[in-house]
C-alpha positions as a printed NumPy array, in Angstrom:
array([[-45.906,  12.606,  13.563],
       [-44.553,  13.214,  10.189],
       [-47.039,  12.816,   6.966],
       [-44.675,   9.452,   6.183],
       [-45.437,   7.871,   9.984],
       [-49.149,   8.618,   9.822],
       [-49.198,   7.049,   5.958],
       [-47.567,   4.157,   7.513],
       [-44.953,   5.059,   5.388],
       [-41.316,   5.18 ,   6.606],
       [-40.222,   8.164,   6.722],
       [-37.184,   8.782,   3.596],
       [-34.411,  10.953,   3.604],
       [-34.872,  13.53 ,   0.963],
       [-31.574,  14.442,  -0.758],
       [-31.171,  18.681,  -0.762],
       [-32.213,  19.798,  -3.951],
       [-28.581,  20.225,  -6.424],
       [-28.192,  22.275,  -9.514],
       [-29.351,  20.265, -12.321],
       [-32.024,  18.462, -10.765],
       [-35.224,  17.882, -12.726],
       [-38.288,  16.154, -11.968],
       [-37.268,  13.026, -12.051],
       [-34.295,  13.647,  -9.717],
       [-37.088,  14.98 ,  -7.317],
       [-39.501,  12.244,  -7.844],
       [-36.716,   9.492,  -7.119],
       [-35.751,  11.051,  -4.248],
       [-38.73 ,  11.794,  -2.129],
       [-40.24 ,   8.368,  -3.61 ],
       [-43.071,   7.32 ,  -5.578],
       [-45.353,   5.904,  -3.038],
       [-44.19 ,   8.781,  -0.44 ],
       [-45.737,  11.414,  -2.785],
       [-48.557,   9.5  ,  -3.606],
       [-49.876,   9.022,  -0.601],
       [-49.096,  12.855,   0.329],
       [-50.476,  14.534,  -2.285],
       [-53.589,  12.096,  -2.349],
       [-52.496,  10.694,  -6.037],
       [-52.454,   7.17 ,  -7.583],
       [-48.535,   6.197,  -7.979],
       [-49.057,   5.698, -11.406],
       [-50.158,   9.731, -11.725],
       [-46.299,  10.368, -10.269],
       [-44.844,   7.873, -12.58 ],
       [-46.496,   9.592, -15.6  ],
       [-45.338,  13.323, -13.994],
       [-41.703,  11.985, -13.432],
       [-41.597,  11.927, -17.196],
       [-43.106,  15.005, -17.973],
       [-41.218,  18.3  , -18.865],
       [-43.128,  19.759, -15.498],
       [-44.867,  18.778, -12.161],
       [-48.308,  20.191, -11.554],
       [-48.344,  23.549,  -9.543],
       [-51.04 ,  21.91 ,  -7.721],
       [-47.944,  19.552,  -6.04 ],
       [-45.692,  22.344,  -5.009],
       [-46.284,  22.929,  -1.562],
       [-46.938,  19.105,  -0.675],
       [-43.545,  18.211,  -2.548],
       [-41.968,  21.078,  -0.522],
       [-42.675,  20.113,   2.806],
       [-41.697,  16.859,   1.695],
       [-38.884,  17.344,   0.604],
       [-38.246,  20.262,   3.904],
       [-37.034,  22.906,   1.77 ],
       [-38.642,  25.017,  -1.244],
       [-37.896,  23.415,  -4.885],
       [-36.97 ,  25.613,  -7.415],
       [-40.847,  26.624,  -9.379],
       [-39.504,  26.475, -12.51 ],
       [-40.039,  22.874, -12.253],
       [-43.674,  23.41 , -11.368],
       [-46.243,  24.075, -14.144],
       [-47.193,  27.284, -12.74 ],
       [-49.   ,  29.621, -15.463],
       [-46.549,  32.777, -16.569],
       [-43.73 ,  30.962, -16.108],
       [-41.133,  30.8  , -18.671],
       [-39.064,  27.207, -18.736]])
């Protein structure tokens, strides 16, 4: 079962990551409530990160296997990384 189906979630269609995208883009593609309930967060935590400059590091690989592919990291607020 995927993490959606055992969420009781249905399971989304994730858009491939484009050029361009930024948080936001990411956020309103995998869904709110989706990520949420992955990552263990309260949906108003991803509202307040979809406006941010950066998602938490601590999301990456949850948002990845989300999303089935590896987001670019300069999106991620890993430490020694240059935006």
């Amino acid at each position: 079962k995927t993490a959606q189906a055992k969420n009781g979630l249905a399971p989304r269609k994730p858009r491939c990551y484009r050029a361009g995208m930024d948080s936001r883009a990411i956020i309103q593609a995998l869904g709110r409530d989706v990520i949420a309930a992955k990552l263990g967060v309260a949906p108003r935590r991803v509202e307040r990160a979809r406006n941010e400059a950066a998602l938490p590091a601590s999301w990456y690989a949850g948002l990845c296997e989300l999303a089935g592919h590896d987001l670019p990291r300069h999106l991620f607020t890993f430490k020694g990384m240059e935006r």
